[in-house]
mmCIF file of C-alpha atoms in Angstrom:
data_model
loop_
_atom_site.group_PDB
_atom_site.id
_atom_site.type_symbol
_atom_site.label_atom_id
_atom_site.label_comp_id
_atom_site.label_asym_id
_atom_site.label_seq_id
_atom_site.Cartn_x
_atom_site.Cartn_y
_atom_site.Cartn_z
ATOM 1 C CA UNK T 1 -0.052 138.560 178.488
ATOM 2 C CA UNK T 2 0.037 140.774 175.727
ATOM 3 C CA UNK T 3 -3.859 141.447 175.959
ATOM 4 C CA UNK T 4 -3.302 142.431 180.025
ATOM 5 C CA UNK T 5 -0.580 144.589 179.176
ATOM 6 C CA UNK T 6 -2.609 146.627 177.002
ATOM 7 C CA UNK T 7 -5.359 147.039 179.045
ATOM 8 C CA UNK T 8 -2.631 148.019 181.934
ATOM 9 C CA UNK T 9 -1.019 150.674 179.809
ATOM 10 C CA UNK T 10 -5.045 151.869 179.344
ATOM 11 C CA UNK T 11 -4.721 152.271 182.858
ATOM 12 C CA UNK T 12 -5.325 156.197 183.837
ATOM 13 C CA UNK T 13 -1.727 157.305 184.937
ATOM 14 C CA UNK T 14 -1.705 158.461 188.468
ATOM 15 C CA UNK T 15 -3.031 161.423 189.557
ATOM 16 C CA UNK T 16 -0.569 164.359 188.707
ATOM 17 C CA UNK T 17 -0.732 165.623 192.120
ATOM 18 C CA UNK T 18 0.622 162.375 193.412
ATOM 19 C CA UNK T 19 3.504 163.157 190.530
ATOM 20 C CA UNK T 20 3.918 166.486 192.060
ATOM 21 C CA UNK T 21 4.071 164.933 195.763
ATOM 22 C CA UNK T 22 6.876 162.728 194.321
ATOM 23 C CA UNK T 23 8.607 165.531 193.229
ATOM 24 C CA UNK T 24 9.177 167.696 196.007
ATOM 25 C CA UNK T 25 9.012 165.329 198.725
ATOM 26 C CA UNK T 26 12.494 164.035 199.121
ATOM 27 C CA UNK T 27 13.716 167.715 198.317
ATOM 28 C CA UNK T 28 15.286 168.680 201.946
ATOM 29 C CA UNK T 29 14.013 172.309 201.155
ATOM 30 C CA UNK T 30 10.555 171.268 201.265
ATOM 31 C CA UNK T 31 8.334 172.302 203.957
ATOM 32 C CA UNK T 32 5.067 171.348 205.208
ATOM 33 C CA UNK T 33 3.013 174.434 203.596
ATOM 34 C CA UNK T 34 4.624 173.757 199.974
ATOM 35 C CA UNK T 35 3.229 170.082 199.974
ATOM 36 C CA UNK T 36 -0.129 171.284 202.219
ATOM 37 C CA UNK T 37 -0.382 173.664 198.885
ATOM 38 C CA UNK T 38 -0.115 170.658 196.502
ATOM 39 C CA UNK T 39 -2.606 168.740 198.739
ATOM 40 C CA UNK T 40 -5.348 171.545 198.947
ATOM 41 C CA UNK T 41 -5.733 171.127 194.957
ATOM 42 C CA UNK T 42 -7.494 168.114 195.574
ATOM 43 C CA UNK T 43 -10.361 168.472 198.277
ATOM 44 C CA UNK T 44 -11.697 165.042 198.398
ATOM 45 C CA UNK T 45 -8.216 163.478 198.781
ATOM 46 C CA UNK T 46 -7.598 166.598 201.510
ATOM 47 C CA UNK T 47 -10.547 165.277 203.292
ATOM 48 C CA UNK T 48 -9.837 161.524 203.222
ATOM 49 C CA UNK T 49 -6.260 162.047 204.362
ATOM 50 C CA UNK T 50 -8.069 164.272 207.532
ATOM 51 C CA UNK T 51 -10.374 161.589 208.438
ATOM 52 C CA UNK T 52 -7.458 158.621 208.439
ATOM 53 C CA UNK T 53 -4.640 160.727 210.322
ATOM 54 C CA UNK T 54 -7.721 161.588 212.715
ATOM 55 C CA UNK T 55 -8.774 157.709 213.453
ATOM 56 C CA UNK T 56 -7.153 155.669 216.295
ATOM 57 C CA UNK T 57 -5.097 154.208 214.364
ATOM 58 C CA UNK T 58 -2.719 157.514 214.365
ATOM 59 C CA UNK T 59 -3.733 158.157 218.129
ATOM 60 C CA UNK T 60 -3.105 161.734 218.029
ATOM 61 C CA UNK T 61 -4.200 163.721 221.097
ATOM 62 C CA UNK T 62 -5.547 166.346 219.343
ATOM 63 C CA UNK T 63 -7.440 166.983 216.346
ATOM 64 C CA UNK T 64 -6.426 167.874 213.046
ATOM 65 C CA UNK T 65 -7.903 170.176 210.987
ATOM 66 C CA UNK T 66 -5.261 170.382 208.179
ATOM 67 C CA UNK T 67 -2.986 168.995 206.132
ATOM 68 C CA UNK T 68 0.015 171.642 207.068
ATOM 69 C CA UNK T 69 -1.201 169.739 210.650
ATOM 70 C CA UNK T 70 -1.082 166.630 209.598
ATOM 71 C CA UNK T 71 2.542 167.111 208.389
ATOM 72 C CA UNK T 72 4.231 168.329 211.273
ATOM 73 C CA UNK T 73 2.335 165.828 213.871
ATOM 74 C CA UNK T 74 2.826 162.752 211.469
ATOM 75 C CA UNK T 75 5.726 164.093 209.128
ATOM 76 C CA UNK T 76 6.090 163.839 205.283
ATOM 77 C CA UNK T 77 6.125 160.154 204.424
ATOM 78 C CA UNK T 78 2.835 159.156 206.208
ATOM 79 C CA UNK T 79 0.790 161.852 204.722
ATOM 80 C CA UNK T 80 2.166 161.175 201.486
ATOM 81 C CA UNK T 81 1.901 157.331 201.752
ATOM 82 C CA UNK T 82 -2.046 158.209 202.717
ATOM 83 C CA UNK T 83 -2.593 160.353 199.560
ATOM 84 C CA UNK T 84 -0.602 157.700 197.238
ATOM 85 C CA UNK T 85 -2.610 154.495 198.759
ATOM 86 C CA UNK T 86 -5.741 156.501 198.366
ATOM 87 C CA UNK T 87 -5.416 157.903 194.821
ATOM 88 C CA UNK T 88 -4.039 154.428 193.508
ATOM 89 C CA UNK T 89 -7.233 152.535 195.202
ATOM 90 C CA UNK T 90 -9.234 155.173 193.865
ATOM 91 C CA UNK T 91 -7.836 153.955 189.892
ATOM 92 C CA UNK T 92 -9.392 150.445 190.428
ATOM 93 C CA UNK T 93 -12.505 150.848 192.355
ATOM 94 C CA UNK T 94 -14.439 153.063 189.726
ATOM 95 C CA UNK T 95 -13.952 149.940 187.691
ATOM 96 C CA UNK T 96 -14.340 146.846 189.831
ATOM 97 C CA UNK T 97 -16.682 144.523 188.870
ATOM 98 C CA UNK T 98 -17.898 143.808 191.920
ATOM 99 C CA UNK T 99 -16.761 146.042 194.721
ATOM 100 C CA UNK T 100 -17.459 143.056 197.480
ATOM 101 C CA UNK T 101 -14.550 140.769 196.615
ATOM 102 C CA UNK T 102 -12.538 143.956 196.490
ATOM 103 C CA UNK T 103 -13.044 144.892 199.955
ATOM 104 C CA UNK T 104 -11.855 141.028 200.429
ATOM 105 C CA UNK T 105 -8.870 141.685 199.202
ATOM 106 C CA UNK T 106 -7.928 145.011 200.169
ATOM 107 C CA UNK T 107 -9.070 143.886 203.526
ATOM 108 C CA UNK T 108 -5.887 141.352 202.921
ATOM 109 C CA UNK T 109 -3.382 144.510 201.915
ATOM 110 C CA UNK T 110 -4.436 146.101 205.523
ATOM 111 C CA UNK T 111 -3.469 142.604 207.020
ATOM 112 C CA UNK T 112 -0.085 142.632 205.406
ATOM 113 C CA UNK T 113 0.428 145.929 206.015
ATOM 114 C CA UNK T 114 0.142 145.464 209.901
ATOM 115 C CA UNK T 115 1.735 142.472 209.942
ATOM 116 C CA UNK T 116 4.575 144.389 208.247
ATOM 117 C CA UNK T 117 5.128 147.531 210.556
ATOM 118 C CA UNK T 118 4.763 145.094 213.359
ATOM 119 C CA UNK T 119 6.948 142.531 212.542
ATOM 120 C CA UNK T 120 10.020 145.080 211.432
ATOM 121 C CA UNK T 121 9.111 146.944 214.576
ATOM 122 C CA UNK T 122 10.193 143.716 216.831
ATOM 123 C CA UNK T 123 12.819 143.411 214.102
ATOM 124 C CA UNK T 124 14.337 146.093 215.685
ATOM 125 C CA UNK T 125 13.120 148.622 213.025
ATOM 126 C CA UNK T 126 12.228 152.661 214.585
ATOM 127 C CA UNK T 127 10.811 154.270 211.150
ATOM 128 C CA UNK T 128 8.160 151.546 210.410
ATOM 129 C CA UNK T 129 5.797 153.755 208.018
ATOM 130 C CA UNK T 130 7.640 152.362 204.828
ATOM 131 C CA UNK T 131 6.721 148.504 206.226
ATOM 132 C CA UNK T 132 2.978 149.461 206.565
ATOM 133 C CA UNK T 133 2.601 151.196 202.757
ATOM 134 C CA UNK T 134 4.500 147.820 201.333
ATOM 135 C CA UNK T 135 2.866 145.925 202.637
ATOM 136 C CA UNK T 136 -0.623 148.261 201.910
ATOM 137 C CA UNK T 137 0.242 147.920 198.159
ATOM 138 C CA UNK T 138 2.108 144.788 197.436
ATOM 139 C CA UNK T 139 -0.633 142.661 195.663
ATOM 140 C CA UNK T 140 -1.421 145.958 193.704
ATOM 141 C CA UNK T 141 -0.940 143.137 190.845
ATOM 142 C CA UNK T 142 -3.495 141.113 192.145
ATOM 143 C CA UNK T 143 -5.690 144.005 192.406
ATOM 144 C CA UNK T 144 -4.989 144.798 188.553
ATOM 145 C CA UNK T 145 -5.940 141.067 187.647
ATOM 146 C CA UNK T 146 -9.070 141.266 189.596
ATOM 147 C CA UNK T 147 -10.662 144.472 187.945
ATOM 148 C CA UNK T 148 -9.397 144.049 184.407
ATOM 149 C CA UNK T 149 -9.106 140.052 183.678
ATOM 150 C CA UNK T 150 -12.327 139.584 186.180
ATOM 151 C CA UNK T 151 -13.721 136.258 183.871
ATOM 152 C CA UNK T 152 -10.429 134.947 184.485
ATOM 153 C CA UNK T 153 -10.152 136.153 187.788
ATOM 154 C CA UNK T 154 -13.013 133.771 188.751
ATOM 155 C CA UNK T 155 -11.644 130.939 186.806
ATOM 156 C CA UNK T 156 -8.730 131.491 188.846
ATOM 157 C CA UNK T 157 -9.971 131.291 192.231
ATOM 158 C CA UNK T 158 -12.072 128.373 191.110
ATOM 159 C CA UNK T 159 -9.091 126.313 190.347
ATOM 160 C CA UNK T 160 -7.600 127.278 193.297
ATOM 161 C CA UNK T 161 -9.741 125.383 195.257
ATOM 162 C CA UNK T 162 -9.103 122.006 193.948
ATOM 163 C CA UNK T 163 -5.614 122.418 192.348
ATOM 164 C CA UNK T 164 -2.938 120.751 194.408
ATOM 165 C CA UNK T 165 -0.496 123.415 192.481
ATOM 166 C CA UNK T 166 1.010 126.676 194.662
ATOM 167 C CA UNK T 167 -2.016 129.842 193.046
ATOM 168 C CA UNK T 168 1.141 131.553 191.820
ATOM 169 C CA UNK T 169 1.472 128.416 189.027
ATOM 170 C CA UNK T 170 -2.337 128.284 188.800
ATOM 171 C CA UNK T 171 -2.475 132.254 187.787
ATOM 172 C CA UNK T 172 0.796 131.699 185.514
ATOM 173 C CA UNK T 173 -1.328 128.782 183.251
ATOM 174 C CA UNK T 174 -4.471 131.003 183.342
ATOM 175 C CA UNK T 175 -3.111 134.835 183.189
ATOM 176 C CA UNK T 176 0.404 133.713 181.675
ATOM 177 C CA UNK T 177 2.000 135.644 183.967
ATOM 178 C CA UNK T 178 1.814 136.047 187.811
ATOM 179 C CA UNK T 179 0.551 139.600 189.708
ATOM 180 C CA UNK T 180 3.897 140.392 190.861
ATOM 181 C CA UNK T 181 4.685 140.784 187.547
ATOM 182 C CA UNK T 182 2.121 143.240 186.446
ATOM 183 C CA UNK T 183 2.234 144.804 189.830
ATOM 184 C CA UNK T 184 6.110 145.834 189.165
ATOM 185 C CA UNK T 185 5.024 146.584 185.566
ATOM 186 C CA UNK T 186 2.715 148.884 186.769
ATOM 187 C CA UNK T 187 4.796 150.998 189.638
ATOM 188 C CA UNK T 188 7.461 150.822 187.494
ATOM 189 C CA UNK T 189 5.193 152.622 184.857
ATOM 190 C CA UNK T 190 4.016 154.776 187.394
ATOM 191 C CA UNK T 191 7.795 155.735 188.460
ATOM 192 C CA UNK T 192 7.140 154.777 192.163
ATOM 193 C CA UNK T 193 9.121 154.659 194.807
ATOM 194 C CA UNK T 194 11.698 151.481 194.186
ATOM 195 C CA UNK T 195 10.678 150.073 197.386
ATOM 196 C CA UNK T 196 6.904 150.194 196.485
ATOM 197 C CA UNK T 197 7.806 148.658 193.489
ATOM 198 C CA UNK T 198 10.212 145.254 194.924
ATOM 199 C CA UNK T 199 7.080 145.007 197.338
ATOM 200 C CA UNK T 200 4.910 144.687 194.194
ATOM 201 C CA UNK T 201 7.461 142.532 192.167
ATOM 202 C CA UNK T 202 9.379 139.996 194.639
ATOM 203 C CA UNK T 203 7.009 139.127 197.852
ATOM 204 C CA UNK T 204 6.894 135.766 196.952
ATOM 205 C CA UNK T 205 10.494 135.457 195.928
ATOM 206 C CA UNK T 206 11.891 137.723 198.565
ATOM 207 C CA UNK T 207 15.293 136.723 197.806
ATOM 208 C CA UNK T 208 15.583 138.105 194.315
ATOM 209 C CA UNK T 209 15.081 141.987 195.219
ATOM 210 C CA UNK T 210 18.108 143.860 194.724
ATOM 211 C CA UNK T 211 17.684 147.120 196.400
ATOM 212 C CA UNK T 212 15.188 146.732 199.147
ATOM 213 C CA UNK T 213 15.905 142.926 199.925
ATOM 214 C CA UNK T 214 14.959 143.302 204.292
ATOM 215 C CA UNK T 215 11.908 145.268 203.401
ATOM 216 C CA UNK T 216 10.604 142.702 200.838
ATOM 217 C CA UNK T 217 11.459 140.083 203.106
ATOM 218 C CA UNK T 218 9.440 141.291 205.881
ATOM 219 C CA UNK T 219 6.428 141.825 203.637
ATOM 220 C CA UNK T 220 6.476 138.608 202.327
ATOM 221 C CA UNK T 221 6.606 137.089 205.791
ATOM 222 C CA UNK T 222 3.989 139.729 206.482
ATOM 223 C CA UNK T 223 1.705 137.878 203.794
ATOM 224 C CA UNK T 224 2.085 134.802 204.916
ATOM 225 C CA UNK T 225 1.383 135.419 208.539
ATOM 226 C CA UNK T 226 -1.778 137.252 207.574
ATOM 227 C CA UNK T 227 -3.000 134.435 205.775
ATOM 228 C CA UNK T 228 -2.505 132.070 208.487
ATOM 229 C CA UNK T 229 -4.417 134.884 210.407
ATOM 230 C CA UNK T 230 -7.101 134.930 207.685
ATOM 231 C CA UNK T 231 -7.577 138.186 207.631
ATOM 232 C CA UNK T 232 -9.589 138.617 204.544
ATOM 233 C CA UNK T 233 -8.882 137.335 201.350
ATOM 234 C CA UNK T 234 -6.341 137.333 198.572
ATOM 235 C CA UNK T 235 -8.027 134.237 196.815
ATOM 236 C CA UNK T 236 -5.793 131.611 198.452
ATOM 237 C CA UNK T 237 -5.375 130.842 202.433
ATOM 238 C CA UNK T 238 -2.265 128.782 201.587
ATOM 239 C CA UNK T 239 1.281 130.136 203.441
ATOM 240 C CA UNK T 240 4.543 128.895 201.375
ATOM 241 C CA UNK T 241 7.719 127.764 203.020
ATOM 242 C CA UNK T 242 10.361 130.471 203.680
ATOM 243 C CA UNK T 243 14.191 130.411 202.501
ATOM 244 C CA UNK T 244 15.745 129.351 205.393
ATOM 245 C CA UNK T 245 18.114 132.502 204.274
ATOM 246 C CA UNK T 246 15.622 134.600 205.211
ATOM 247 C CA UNK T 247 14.164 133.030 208.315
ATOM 248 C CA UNK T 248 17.981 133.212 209.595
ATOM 249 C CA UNK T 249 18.794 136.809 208.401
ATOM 250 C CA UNK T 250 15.533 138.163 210.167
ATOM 251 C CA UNK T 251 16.448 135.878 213.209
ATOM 252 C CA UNK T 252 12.489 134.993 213.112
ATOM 253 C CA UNK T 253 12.813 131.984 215.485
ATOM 254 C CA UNK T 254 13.982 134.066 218.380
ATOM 255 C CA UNK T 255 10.851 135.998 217.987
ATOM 256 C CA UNK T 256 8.476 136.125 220.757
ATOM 257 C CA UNK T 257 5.410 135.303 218.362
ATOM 258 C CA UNK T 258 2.367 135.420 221.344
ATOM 259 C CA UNK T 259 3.672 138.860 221.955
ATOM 260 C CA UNK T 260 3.464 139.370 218.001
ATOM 261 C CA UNK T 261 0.290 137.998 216.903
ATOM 262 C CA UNK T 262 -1.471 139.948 219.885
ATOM 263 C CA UNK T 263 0.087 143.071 218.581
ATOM 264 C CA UNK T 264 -0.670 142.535 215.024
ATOM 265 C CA UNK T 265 -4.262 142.173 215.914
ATOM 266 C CA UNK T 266 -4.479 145.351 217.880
ATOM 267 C CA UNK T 267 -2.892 147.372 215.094
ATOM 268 C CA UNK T 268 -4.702 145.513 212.261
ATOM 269 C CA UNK T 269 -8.289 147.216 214.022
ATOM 270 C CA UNK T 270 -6.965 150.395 214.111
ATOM 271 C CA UNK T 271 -5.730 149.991 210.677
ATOM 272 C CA UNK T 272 -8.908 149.165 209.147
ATOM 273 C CA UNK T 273 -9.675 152.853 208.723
ATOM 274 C CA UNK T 274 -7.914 152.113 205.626
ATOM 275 C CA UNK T 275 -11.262 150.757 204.484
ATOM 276 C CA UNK T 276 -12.641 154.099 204.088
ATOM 277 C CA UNK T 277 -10.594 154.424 200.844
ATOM 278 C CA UNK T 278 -12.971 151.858 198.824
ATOM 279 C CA UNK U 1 -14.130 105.711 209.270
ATOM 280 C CA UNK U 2 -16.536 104.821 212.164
ATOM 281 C CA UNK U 3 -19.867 103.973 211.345
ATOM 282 C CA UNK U 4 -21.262 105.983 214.039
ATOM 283 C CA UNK U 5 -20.106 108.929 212.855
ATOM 284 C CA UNK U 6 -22.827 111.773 211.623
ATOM 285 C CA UNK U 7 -23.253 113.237 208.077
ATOM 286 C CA UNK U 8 -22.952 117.049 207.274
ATOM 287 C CA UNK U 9 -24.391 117.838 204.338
ATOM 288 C CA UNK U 10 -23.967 121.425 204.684
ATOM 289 C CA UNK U 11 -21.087 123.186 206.348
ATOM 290 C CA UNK U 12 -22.801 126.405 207.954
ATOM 291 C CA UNK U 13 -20.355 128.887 206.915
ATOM 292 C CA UNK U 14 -19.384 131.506 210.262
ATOM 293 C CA UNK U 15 -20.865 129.377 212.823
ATOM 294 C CA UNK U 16 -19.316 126.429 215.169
ATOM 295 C CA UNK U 17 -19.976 122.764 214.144
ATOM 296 C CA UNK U 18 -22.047 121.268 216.859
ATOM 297 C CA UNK U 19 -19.692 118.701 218.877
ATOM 298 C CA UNK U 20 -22.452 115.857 217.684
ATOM 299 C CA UNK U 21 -21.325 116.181 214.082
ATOM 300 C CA UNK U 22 -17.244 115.710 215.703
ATOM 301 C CA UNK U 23 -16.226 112.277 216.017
ATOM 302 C CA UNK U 24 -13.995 111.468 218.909
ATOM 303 C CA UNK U 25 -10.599 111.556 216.764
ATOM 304 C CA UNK U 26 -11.697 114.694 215.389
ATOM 305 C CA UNK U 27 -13.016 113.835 212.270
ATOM 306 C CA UNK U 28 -16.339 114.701 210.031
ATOM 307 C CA UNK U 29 -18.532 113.259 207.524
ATOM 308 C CA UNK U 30 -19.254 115.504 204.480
ATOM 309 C CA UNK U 31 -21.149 114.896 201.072
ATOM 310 C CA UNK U 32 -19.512 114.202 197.992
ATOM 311 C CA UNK U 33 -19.414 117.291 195.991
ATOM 312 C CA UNK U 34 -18.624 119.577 199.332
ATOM 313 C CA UNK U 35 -16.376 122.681 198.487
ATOM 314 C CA UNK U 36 -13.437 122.659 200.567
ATOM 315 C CA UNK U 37 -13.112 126.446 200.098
ATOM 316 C CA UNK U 38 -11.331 129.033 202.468
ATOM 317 C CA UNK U 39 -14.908 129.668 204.995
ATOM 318 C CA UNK U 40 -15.470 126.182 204.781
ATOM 319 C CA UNK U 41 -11.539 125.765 205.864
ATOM 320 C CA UNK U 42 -11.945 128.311 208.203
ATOM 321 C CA UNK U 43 -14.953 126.314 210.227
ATOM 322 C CA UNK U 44 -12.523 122.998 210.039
ATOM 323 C CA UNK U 45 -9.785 125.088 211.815
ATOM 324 C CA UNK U 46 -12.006 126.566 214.583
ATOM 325 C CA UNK U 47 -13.269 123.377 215.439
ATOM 326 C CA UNK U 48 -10.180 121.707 215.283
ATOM 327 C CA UNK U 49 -11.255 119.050 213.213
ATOM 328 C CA UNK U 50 -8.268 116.971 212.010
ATOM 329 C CA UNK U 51 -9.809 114.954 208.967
ATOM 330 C CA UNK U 52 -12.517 115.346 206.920
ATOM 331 C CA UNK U 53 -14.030 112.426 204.802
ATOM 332 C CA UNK U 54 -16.610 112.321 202.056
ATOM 333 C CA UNK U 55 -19.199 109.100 202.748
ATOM 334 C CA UNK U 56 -19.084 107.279 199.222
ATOM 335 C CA UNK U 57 -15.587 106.359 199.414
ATOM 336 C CA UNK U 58 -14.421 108.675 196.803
ATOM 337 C CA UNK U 59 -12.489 110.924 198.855
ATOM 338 C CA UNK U 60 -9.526 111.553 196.815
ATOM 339 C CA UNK U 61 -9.896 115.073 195.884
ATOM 340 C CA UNK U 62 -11.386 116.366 199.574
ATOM 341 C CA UNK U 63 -8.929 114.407 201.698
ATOM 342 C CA UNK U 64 -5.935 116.222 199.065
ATOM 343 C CA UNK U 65 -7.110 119.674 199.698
ATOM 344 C CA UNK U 66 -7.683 119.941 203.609
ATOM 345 C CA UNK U 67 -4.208 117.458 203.434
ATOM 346 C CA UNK U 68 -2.457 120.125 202.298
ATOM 347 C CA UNK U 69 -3.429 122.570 204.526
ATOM 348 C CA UNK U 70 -3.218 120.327 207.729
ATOM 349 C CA UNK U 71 0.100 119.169 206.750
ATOM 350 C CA UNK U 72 1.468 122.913 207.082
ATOM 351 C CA UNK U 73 0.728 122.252 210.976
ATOM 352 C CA UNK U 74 3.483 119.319 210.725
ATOM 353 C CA UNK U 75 5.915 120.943 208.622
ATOM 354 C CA UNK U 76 9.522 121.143 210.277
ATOM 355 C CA UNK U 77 10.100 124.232 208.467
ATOM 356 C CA UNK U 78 9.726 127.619 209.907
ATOM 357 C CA UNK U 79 6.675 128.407 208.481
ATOM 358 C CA UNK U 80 5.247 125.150 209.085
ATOM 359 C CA UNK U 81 5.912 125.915 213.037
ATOM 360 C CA UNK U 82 4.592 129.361 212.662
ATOM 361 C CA UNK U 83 1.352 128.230 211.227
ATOM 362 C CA UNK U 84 0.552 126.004 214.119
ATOM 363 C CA UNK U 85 1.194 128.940 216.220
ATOM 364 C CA UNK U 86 -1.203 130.977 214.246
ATOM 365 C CA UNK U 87 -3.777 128.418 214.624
ATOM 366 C CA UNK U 88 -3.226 127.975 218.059
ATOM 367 C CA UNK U 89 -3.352 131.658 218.410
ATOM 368 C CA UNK U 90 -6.790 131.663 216.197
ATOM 369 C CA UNK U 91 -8.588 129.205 218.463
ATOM 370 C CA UNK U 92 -7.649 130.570 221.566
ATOM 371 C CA UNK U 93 -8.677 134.288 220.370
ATOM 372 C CA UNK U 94 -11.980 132.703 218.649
ATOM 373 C CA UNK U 95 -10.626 134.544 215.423
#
């Protein structure tokens, strides 16, 4: 473990611009030019924000030619949770080994993602944008484990195939510890938002996050669903039983699941703009 | 295992099985040393096939692997009920 955490603490901190974001964000003073200004200092991330607020998945009538725009159609969480998905993808992919099974599994994060803001939306949840960026960056572990431990990254999803043991164990004997781990390691390095970080740290043991326990919960139902869906690939297609705790608290046998599935799928197509970030 | 039944040797990853290589219980024939990895799983789902066997009688490790997976369909847990729906869902939306 000791050997991953130094290469995570290697890891190029996030951008200071996201740091900035961060900063003024939750200030209630803050309007839409101040964090347009913080924006503009990086053109590239100015321009991929533009062309995802832009794509159907957004749906906006009109289009948008700024980020000042952009903020008062789509409002300050959603252009900030574009910019901090972007610039964290934007860490790993310079150094993926091979950018292919990357797009796999970011291809999964999208998945979970919609599944997320879908399912809390017919939980009864209005403000769904936190849902879809949990989701969008839970397995950021995984993603960590992929680019730096990549040897053992294969040796992992080769024993996957043939161990009878749940790929959490299996990456435990090979890593020594699991990518929830290192993915909380890592936000929590990065100061992220808490919620970001219980996505990262709990979504396969939903029950043990303290703050954000309904938002975890969904995600991890969220992951499951979208590997039932197989909608790419996170290295193993297998779902895991839920706490019957949780299945009760999110009342998800009274769901109407047709109605669900055929609304994850439409959102999960519009959502793959997020592939433009690798 | 019928006799009858036809061997695979290769499971054409992204494309339907033929019904020829089915047998009538929903079951196929597959080499020895065949992967049962997630495309390969993928193709079993789609087709519906219920069982897969190897054809030299050592079918330990295959018949484990797409056990597990097929067993999810039978759980009486909530996921268990919720991944037959997604399969269901899969077939009838060719996904």
């Amino acid at each position: 473990m000791s050997n991953i955490l130094e290469k995570i603490d290697t890891i190029p901190t996030l951008p200071s611009i996201i740091e900035r974001l961060n900063g003024v964000i939750y200030k209630p003073q803050t309007n839409a030019k101040e964090v347009a200004k913080i924006l503009s200092m990086d053109p590239a991330l100015t321009s991929k924000i533009l062309r995802i607020v832009n794509s159907a998945f957004y749906g906006l009538p009109n289009r948008i030619t700024s980020i000042t725009h952009a903020i008062i159609m789509l409002g300050f969480n959603t252009v900030k949770n574009v910019a901090i998905s972007s610039s964290v993808l934007d860490i790993f992919k310079r150094n993926a080994a091979d950018i292919n099974f990357l797009k796999e599994i970011w291809k999964h994060c999208i998945a979970v993602a919609s599944c997320a803001k879908i399912l809390s939306k017919h939980c009864g949840q209005v403000l769904t944008e936190e849902f879809f960026i949990s989701g969008l960056l839970h397995d950021i572990g995984y993603i960590v484990l992929y680019v730096y431990q990549y040897e053992k990254f294969l040796e992992f999803i080769e024993k996957c195939k043939s161990s009878t043991e749940p790929p959490i164990l299996v990456e435990k004997s090979i890593f020594g510890y699991d990518h929830q781990e290192i993915g909380g390691y890592l936000f929590k390095k990065w100061n992220m938002p808490k919620i970001l970080e219980e996505s990262a740290s709990y979504h396969h043991i939903p029950l043990l996050a303290q703050e954000h326990n309904f938002t975890v919960s969904i995600v991890s139902v969220a992951d499951n669903l979208a590997k039932a869906l197989s909608l790419g690939n996170s290295g193993s297609i297998f779902t895991e039983s839920l706490p019957p705790e949780l299945v009760d608290a999110l009342n998800l046998n009274a769901l109407n699941w047709e109605l669900i599935l055929n609304d994850i799928l439409r959102e999960y197509n519009a959502a793959l703009v997020f592939m433009e970030m690798l | 295992m019928g006799e009858s039944q036809i061997k695979v040797d290769k499971l054409q990853i992204g494309s339907k099985l033929s019904r020829d290589v089915i047998s009538a219980d929903n079951r196929i024939v597959v080499k020895k040393d065949t992967v049962i990895d997630k495309e390969t799983l993928d193709i079993l789902i789609l087709n519906s096939i219920e069982e897969v066997w190897i054809y030299d009688d050592n079918s330990a490790l295959i018949k484990e692997t797409v056990d597990k997976i097929f067993s999810r369909t039978q759980n009486d847990d909530f996921m268990g009920k919720l991944y037959k729906i997604v399969l269901d869902f899969r077939i009838k939306n060719n996904l």
